């Protein structure tokens, strides 16, 4: 019997490989109060679990990191019934010990984005979610448990600095991010993680290290083409390992959705506005967030 729907957000390579393993596949074109998501959501079953996959950047990588419709993506998954999200994304490493090709189960973020819709509640009222622990400890622990038998090189924690982009960091910025305590640098985890919390969804992120960020000089003997080939190879290795990890997670018997998890109660004390002051139509439109 199918037990639960779990959302998966990632890139085209991961999505194509995962879709090939799903049974009873359906394609959903979803509309939300925040517009359309990045693309169709592919829903199917893997074992006794339903899976909803969404390509973050859309078909053909049409959305750059600053243009991804993050709010529509998360809202659409919640609207379809997902209560937990496993996300993946490529990053640069800010630490010598996080080598290209490694995976990191992220536990903290530093948000440097500034152009993106970072909340569902603009114009709704004052809504303040706790973000001290921005990822779901329960999902993270399950990911690490299923990773152990696989032999995948994986780091149990890491702080992800999310920059606006689309340009990469200057060397001075890269060194600053290291001084801040950042372990990874990327462009896509925020506001995705914040929106998942506002949607009362459990959220975990597996980061795929493609290369070292520019704090670490490249080998001057290697040309640009060689460096690009190395990055693509590292990313492919990390993607293959991430697919193995996510497949192992989705087939484990441990529940991935838990109604007693604190993530599932994120709005209980978050709405500060007098309910009588909240527009009735907005309440109806955002009702899926409160389910």
mmCIF file of C-alpha atoms in Angstrom:
data_model
loop_
_atom_site.group_PDB
_atom_site.id
_atom_site.type_symbol
_atom_site.label_atom_id
_atom_site.label_comp_id
_atom_site.label_asym_id
_atom_site.label_seq_id
_atom_site.Cartn_x
_atom_site.Cartn_y
_atom_site.Cartn_z
ATOM 1 C CA UNK A 1 0.000 0.000 0.000
ATOM 2 C CA UNK A 2 1.363 3.441 -0.956
ATOM 3 C CA UNK A 3 2.101 5.316 2.267
ATOM 4 C CA UNK A 4 3.339 8.830 1.578
ATOM 5 C CA UNK A 5 4.340 11.354 -1.082
ATOM 6 C CA UNK A 6 7.893 12.683 -0.932
ATOM 7 C CA UNK A 7 9.048 15.605 -3.065
ATOM 8 C CA UNK A 8 12.445 15.485 -4.782
ATOM 9 C CA UNK A 9 14.004 18.626 -6.265
ATOM 10 C CA UNK A 10 17.095 18.393 -8.437
ATOM 11 C CA UNK A 11 18.578 18.756 -11.874
ATOM 12 C CA UNK A 12 17.825 17.133 -15.210
ATOM 13 C CA UNK A 13 20.346 14.298 -14.864
ATOM 14 C CA UNK A 14 19.012 13.236 -11.496
ATOM 15 C CA UNK A 15 15.411 13.578 -12.639
ATOM 16 C CA UNK A 16 15.852 11.498 -15.799
ATOM 17 C CA UNK A 17 17.604 8.715 -13.873
ATOM 18 C CA UNK A 18 15.037 8.761 -11.086
ATOM 19 C CA UNK A 19 12.060 8.859 -13.476
ATOM 20 C CA UNK A 20 13.358 5.712 -15.165
ATOM 21 C CA UNK A 21 12.986 3.856 -11.861
ATOM 22 C CA UNK A 22 9.435 5.004 -11.122
ATOM 23 C CA UNK A 23 6.280 3.004 -11.807
ATOM 24 C CA UNK A 24 2.801 4.334 -12.616
ATOM 25 C CA UNK A 25 4.215 7.703 -13.705
ATOM 26 C CA UNK A 26 1.950 10.738 -14.020
ATOM 27 C CA UNK A 27 2.849 14.207 -15.296
ATOM 28 C CA UNK A 28 1.263 17.141 -13.444
ATOM 29 C CA UNK A 29 1.052 20.677 -14.808
ATOM 30 C CA UNK A 30 0.323 22.717 -11.674
ATOM 31 C CA UNK A 31 -0.753 26.319 -11.148
ATOM 32 C CA UNK A 32 -0.275 28.090 -7.821
ATOM 33 C CA UNK A 33 -0.991 31.567 -6.380
ATOM 34 C CA UNK A 34 2.678 32.252 -7.181
ATOM 35 C CA UNK A 35 2.461 31.200 -10.818
ATOM 36 C CA UNK A 36 3.645 28.022 -12.471
ATOM 37 C CA UNK A 37 6.550 25.979 -11.073
ATOM 38 C CA UNK A 38 9.752 25.443 -13.042
ATOM 39 C CA UNK A 39 8.161 22.666 -15.070
ATOM 40 C CA UNK A 40 5.852 19.675 -14.887
ATOM 41 C CA UNK A 41 6.006 17.568 -11.731
ATOM 42 C CA UNK A 42 6.579 13.864 -12.381
ATOM 43 C CA UNK A 43 4.779 11.648 -9.859
ATOM 44 C CA UNK A 44 5.304 7.891 -9.634
ATOM 45 C CA UNK A 45 5.938 5.084 -7.170
ATOM 46 C CA UNK A 46 9.177 3.551 -5.962
ATOM 47 C CA UNK A 47 8.483 0.533 -3.801
ATOM 48 C CA UNK A 48 5.571 1.507 -1.571
ATOM 49 C CA UNK A 49 6.367 5.215 -1.630
ATOM 50 C CA UNK A 50 5.063 7.882 -3.987
ATOM 51 C CA UNK A 51 7.638 10.316 -5.340
ATOM 52 C CA UNK A 52 7.084 13.763 -6.898
ATOM 53 C CA UNK A 53 10.109 15.006 -8.873
ATOM 54 C CA UNK A 54 10.568 18.639 -9.904
ATOM 55 C CA UNK A 55 13.451 19.901 -12.038
ATOM 56 C CA UNK A 56 14.500 23.106 -10.261
ATOM 57 C CA UNK A 57 15.826 24.838 -13.366
ATOM 58 C CA UNK A 58 13.084 23.608 -15.686
ATOM 59 C CA UNK A 59 13.331 21.780 -19.019
ATOM 60 C CA UNK A 60 16.549 22.655 -20.814
ATOM 61 C CA UNK A 61 17.871 24.482 -17.723
ATOM 62 C CA UNK A 62 15.748 27.495 -18.722
ATOM 63 C CA UNK A 63 15.854 29.242 -15.322
ATOM 64 C CA UNK A 64 19.016 30.734 -13.884
ATOM 65 C CA UNK A 65 19.353 30.585 -10.085
ATOM 66 C CA UNK A 66 17.904 34.069 -9.559
ATOM 67 C CA UNK A 67 14.903 33.351 -11.774
ATOM 68 C CA UNK A 68 13.820 29.953 -10.438
ATOM 69 C CA UNK A 69 10.178 30.243 -9.236
ATOM 70 C CA UNK A 70 11.013 28.915 -5.772
ATOM 71 C CA UNK A 71 7.694 29.860 -4.176
ATOM 72 C CA UNK A 72 5.680 28.192 -6.954
ATOM 73 C CA UNK A 73 7.885 25.084 -6.762
ATOM 74 C CA UNK A 74 7.408 24.516 -3.047
ATOM 75 C CA UNK A 75 3.723 25.479 -3.104
ATOM 76 C CA UNK A 76 3.057 23.097 -6.010
ATOM 77 C CA UNK A 77 4.658 20.160 -4.188
ATOM 78 C CA UNK A 78 2.664 20.911 -1.040
ATOM 79 C CA UNK A 79 -0.512 21.303 -3.106
ATOM 80 C CA UNK A 80 0.035 17.834 -4.600
ATOM 81 C CA UNK A 81 0.361 16.351 -1.128
ATOM 82 C CA UNK A 82 4.105 16.238 -0.431
ATOM 83 C CA UNK A 83 5.008 16.796 3.207
ATOM 84 C CA UNK A 84 8.759 16.145 2.930
ATOM 85 C CA UNK A 85 11.298 17.367 0.347
ATOM 86 C CA UNK A 86 14.710 15.950 -0.511
ATOM 87 C CA UNK A 87 16.659 18.466 -2.581
ATOM 88 C CA UNK A 88 20.025 18.297 -4.313
ATOM 89 C CA UNK A 89 22.240 20.911 -5.912
ATOM 90 C CA UNK A 90 25.769 21.538 -7.157
ATOM 91 C CA UNK A 91 28.126 23.614 -5.005
ATOM 92 C CA UNK A 92 31.703 24.781 -4.791
ATOM 93 C CA UNK A 93 33.754 23.614 -1.830
ATOM 94 C CA UNK A 94 35.141 26.130 0.658
ATOM 95 C CA UNK A 95 37.043 23.465 2.622
ATOM 96 C CA UNK A 96 40.035 21.346 1.690
ATOM 97 C CA UNK A 97 38.442 18.269 3.283
ATOM 98 C CA UNK A 98 35.308 18.521 1.098
ATOM 99 C CA UNK A 99 36.765 17.231 -2.138
ATOM 100 C CA UNK A 100 35.176 17.553 -5.585
ATOM 101 C CA UNK A 101 32.783 14.637 -6.056
ATOM 102 C CA UNK A 102 31.872 14.468 -2.348
ATOM 103 C CA UNK A 103 28.324 14.751 -1.024
ATOM 104 C CA UNK A 104 27.351 16.911 1.964
ATOM 105 C CA UNK A 105 24.142 16.637 3.992
ATOM 106 C CA UNK A 106 23.707 20.356 4.714
ATOM 107 C CA UNK A 107 22.616 21.480 8.177
ATOM 108 C CA UNK A 108 23.042 25.283 8.066
ATOM 109 C CA UNK A 109 22.739 28.192 5.630
ATOM 110 C CA UNK A 110 23.978 31.747 5.242
ATOM 111 C CA UNK A 111 21.579 33.560 2.918
ATOM 112 C CA UNK A 112 23.114 36.264 0.706
ATOM 113 C CA UNK A 113 20.284 36.373 -1.854
ATOM 114 C CA UNK A 114 18.362 39.617 -2.312
ATOM 115 C CA UNK A 115 16.266 39.529 -5.535
ATOM 116 C CA UNK A 116 14.052 36.503 -4.833
ATOM 117 C CA UNK A 117 10.589 35.992 -3.380
ATOM 118 C CA UNK A 118 11.594 34.717 0.046
ATOM 119 C CA UNK A 119 8.184 34.266 1.701
ATOM 120 C CA UNK A 120 4.663 33.151 0.894
ATOM 121 C CA UNK A 121 3.243 35.785 3.206
ATOM 122 C CA UNK A 122 3.967 39.100 1.518
ATOM 123 C CA UNK A 123 0.798 41.188 1.918
ATOM 124 C CA UNK A 124 -0.753 38.529 4.144
ATOM 125 C CA UNK A 125 0.428 39.673 7.546
ATOM 126 C CA UNK A 126 3.316 39.244 9.958
ATOM 127 C CA UNK A 127 4.465 35.609 9.843
ATOM 128 C CA UNK A 128 7.766 34.695 11.511
ATOM 129 C CA UNK A 129 8.981 31.082 11.260
ATOM 130 C CA UNK A 130 11.808 29.724 13.391
ATOM 131 C CA UNK A 131 14.889 28.996 11.258
ATOM 132 C CA UNK A 132 17.561 28.215 13.857
ATOM 133 C CA UNK A 133 17.743 24.668 12.500
ATOM 134 C CA UNK A 134 16.791 25.183 8.844
ATOM 135 C CA UNK A 135 16.869 21.547 7.750
ATOM 136 C CA UNK A 136 15.018 18.567 9.215
ATOM 137 C CA UNK A 137 17.257 16.718 11.700
ATOM 138 C CA UNK A 138 15.121 13.594 11.328
ATOM 139 C CA UNK A 139 15.490 13.467 7.523
ATOM 140 C CA UNK A 140 19.202 14.240 7.772
ATOM 141 C CA UNK A 141 19.714 11.369 10.219
ATOM 142 C CA UNK A 142 17.850 8.988 7.919
ATOM 143 C CA UNK A 143 19.938 10.081 4.924
ATOM 144 C CA UNK A 144 23.143 9.436 6.862
ATOM 145 C CA UNK A 145 21.884 6.052 8.090
ATOM 146 C CA UNK A 146 21.116 4.835 4.578
ATOM 147 C CA UNK A 147 24.417 6.254 3.256
ATOM 148 C CA UNK A 148 26.625 4.138 5.552
ATOM 149 C CA UNK A 149 26.200 0.783 3.788
ATOM 150 C CA UNK A 150 26.650 2.347 0.333
ATOM 151 C CA UNK A 151 30.261 3.421 0.828
ATOM 152 C CA UNK A 152 29.488 6.842 -0.658
ATOM 153 C CA UNK A 153 31.892 9.573 0.514
ATOM 154 C CA UNK A 154 29.552 11.874 2.405
ATOM 155 C CA UNK A 155 29.917 14.616 5.020
ATOM 156 C CA UNK A 156 27.361 14.669 7.824
ATOM 157 C CA UNK A 157 27.082 18.456 8.050
ATOM 158 C CA UNK A 158 28.043 21.658 6.314
ATOM 159 C CA UNK A 159 27.154 25.334 6.152
ATOM 160 C CA UNK A 160 25.931 26.392 2.706
ATOM 161 C CA UNK A 161 26.480 30.041 1.714
ATOM 162 C CA UNK A 162 23.809 30.915 -0.854
ATOM 163 C CA UNK A 163 24.829 33.829 -3.068
ATOM 164 C CA UNK A 164 22.615 35.684 -5.520
ATOM 165 C CA UNK A 165 24.739 35.120 -8.615
ATOM 166 C CA UNK A 166 24.631 34.531 -11.485
ATOM 167 C CA UNK A 167 28.308 35.486 -11.395
ATOM 168 C CA UNK A 168 30.663 33.402 -9.285
ATOM 169 C CA UNK A 169 32.512 34.821 -6.272
ATOM 170 C CA UNK A 170 35.533 37.076 -6.376
ATOM 171 C CA UNK A 171 38.542 35.607 -4.578
ATOM 172 C CA UNK A 172 38.088 38.142 -1.765
ATOM 173 C CA UNK A 173 34.454 37.047 -1.347
ATOM 174 C CA UNK A 174 35.441 33.394 -1.370
ATOM 175 C CA UNK A 175 37.968 33.988 1.421
ATOM 176 C CA UNK A 176 35.347 35.980 3.334
ATOM 177 C CA UNK A 177 32.849 33.112 3.059
ATOM 178 C CA UNK A 178 35.460 30.787 4.556
ATOM 179 C CA UNK A 179 36.097 33.261 7.385
ATOM 180 C CA UNK A 180 32.339 33.336 8.082
ATOM 181 C CA UNK A 181 32.362 29.586 8.639
ATOM 182 C CA UNK A 182 30.947 28.605 5.261
ATOM 183 C CA UNK A 183 31.778 25.147 3.953
ATOM 184 C CA UNK A 184 29.974 25.310 0.601
ATOM 185 C CA UNK A 185 29.002 28.010 -1.862
ATOM 186 C CA UNK A 186 25.985 27.749 -4.148
ATOM 187 C CA UNK A 187 23.112 29.722 -5.667
ATOM 188 C CA UNK A 188 19.943 27.640 -5.278
ATOM 189 C CA UNK A 189 19.265 26.549 -1.682
ATOM 190 C CA UNK A 190 17.707 29.851 -0.675
ATOM 191 C CA UNK A 191 14.923 30.797 -0.407
ATOM 192 C CA UNK A 192 13.953 27.178 -1.138
ATOM 193 C CA UNK A 193 14.704 25.992 2.412
ATOM 194 C CA UNK A 194 12.915 28.980 3.975
ATOM 195 C CA UNK A 195 9.827 28.409 1.858
ATOM 196 C CA UNK A 196 9.763 24.719 2.744
ATOM 197 C CA UNK A 197 9.725 25.707 6.417
ATOM 198 C CA UNK A 198 6.864 28.164 5.808
ATOM 199 C CA UNK A 199 5.017 25.368 4.009
ATOM 200 C CA UNK A 200 5.485 23.150 7.099
ATOM 201 C CA UNK A 201 7.439 20.598 5.104
ATOM 202 C CA UNK A 202 10.433 18.580 6.282
ATOM 203 C CA UNK A 203 13.404 19.604 4.109
ATOM 204 C CA UNK A 204 16.833 18.065 3.586
ATOM 205 C CA UNK A 205 19.518 19.078 1.088
ATOM 206 C CA UNK A 206 22.267 16.926 -0.392
ATOM 207 C CA UNK A 207 24.978 19.199 -1.825
ATOM 208 C CA UNK A 208 27.148 17.926 -4.688
ATOM 209 C CA UNK A 209 30.673 19.361 -4.654
ATOM 210 C CA UNK A 210 31.775 19.989 -8.242
ATOM 211 C CA UNK A 211 35.048 21.828 -7.555
ATOM 212 C CA UNK A 212 36.872 24.033 -5.074
ATOM 213 C CA UNK A 213 35.727 27.650 -5.057
ATOM 214 C CA UNK A 214 38.260 30.275 -6.134
ATOM 215 C CA UNK A 215 39.869 30.658 -2.667
ATOM 216 C CA UNK A 216 41.959 27.678 -3.783
ATOM 217 C CA UNK A 217 43.980 28.482 -6.921
ATOM 218 C CA UNK A 218 43.650 26.107 -9.854
ATOM 219 C CA UNK A 219 46.663 24.168 -11.085
ATOM 220 C CA UNK A 220 48.305 26.641 -13.533
ATOM 221 C CA UNK A 221 49.469 23.721 -15.688
ATOM 222 C CA UNK A 222 45.857 22.858 -16.547
ATOM 223 C CA UNK A 223 44.034 24.736 -19.271
ATOM 224 C CA UNK A 224 40.442 25.927 -19.036
ATOM 225 C CA UNK A 225 39.112 23.045 -21.120
ATOM 226 C CA UNK A 226 40.794 20.503 -18.830
ATOM 227 C CA UNK A 227 39.393 22.227 -15.737
ATOM 228 C CA UNK A 228 35.863 22.256 -17.191
ATOM 229 C CA UNK A 229 36.136 18.555 -18.064
ATOM 230 C CA UNK A 230 37.249 17.821 -14.486
ATOM 231 C CA UNK A 231 34.309 19.783 -13.041
ATOM 232 C CA UNK A 232 31.817 17.954 -15.280
ATOM 233 C CA UNK A 233 33.363 14.603 -14.305
ATOM 234 C CA UNK A 234 33.224 15.478 -10.587
ATOM 235 C CA UNK A 235 29.604 16.566 -10.903
ATOM 236 C CA UNK A 236 28.679 13.362 -12.735
ATOM 237 C CA UNK A 237 30.301 11.274 -10.002
ATOM 238 C CA UNK A 238 28.470 13.233 -7.315
ATOM 239 C CA UNK A 239 25.169 13.004 -9.222
ATOM 240 C CA UNK A 240 25.510 9.221 -9.593
ATOM 241 C CA UNK A 241 26.201 8.893 -5.873
ATOM 242 C CA UNK A 242 23.345 11.237 -5.013
ATOM 243 C CA UNK A 243 20.966 9.114 -7.090
ATOM 244 C CA UNK A 244 22.100 5.985 -5.231
ATOM 245 C CA UNK A 245 21.583 7.778 -1.930
ATOM 246 C CA UNK A 246 18.119 9.106 -2.789
ATOM 247 C CA UNK A 247 17.024 5.737 -4.175
ATOM 248 C CA UNK A 248 18.188 4.065 -0.945
ATOM 249 C CA UNK A 249 16.330 6.684 1.078
ATOM 250 C CA UNK A 250 13.095 6.309 -0.867
ATOM 251 C CA UNK A 251 13.091 2.520 -0.513
ATOM 252 C CA UNK A 252 13.899 2.394 3.214
ATOM 253 C CA UNK A 253 11.040 1.367 5.495
ATOM 254 C CA UNK A 254 11.614 4.302 7.866
ATOM 255 C CA UNK A 255 8.783 6.867 7.505
ATOM 256 C CA UNK A 256 10.000 10.040 5.826
ATOM 257 C CA UNK A 257 6.896 12.011 6.762
ATOM 258 C CA UNK A 258 6.214 12.405 10.482
ATOM 259 C CA UNK A 259 3.312 14.504 11.712
ATOM 260 C CA UNK A 260 5.009 14.930 15.101
ATOM 261 C CA UNK A 261 8.112 16.523 13.553
ATOM 262 C CA UNK A 262 8.637 20.184 14.532
ATOM 263 C CA UNK A 263 8.904 21.072 10.816
ATOM 264 C CA UNK A 264 5.262 20.037 10.400
ATOM 265 C CA UNK A 265 4.201 22.560 13.059
ATOM 266 C CA UNK A 266 6.225 25.557 11.874
ATOM 267 C CA UNK A 267 3.207 27.882 11.590
ATOM 268 C CA UNK A 268 1.633 27.078 14.960
ATOM 269 C CA UNK A 269 3.134 30.151 16.654
ATOM 270 C CA UNK A 270 4.342 32.023 13.562
ATOM 271 C CA UNK A 271 1.327 34.166 12.581
ATOM 272 C CA UNK A 272 1.395 37.382 14.616
ATOM 273 C CA UNK A 273 -1.292 39.314 12.740
ATOM 274 C CA UNK A 274 -4.822 39.442 14.174
ATOM 275 C CA UNK A 275 -6.780 36.877 12.064
ATOM 276 C CA UNK A 276 -9.539 39.468 11.553
ATOM 277 C CA UNK A 277 -6.996 41.666 9.722
ATOM 278 C CA UNK A 278 -6.022 38.967 7.209
ATOM 279 C CA UNK A 279 -7.729 39.122 3.812
ATOM 280 C CA UNK A 280 -10.215 36.242 3.480
ATOM 281 C CA UNK A 281 -9.263 35.506 -0.133
ATOM 282 C CA UNK A 282 -5.581 35.317 0.815
ATOM 283 C CA UNK A 283 -6.453 32.862 3.589
ATOM 284 C CA UNK A 284 -8.196 30.612 1.102
ATOM 285 C CA UNK A 285 -5.396 30.883 -1.456
ATOM 286 C CA UNK A 286 -2.707 29.972 1.058
ATOM 287 C CA UNK A 287 -4.725 27.276 2.834
ATOM 288 C CA UNK A 288 -2.506 24.397 1.562
ATOM 289 C CA UNK A 289 0.410 25.838 3.561
ATOM 290 C CA UNK A 290 -1.495 25.302 6.814
ATOM 291 C CA UNK A 291 -2.496 21.689 6.096
#
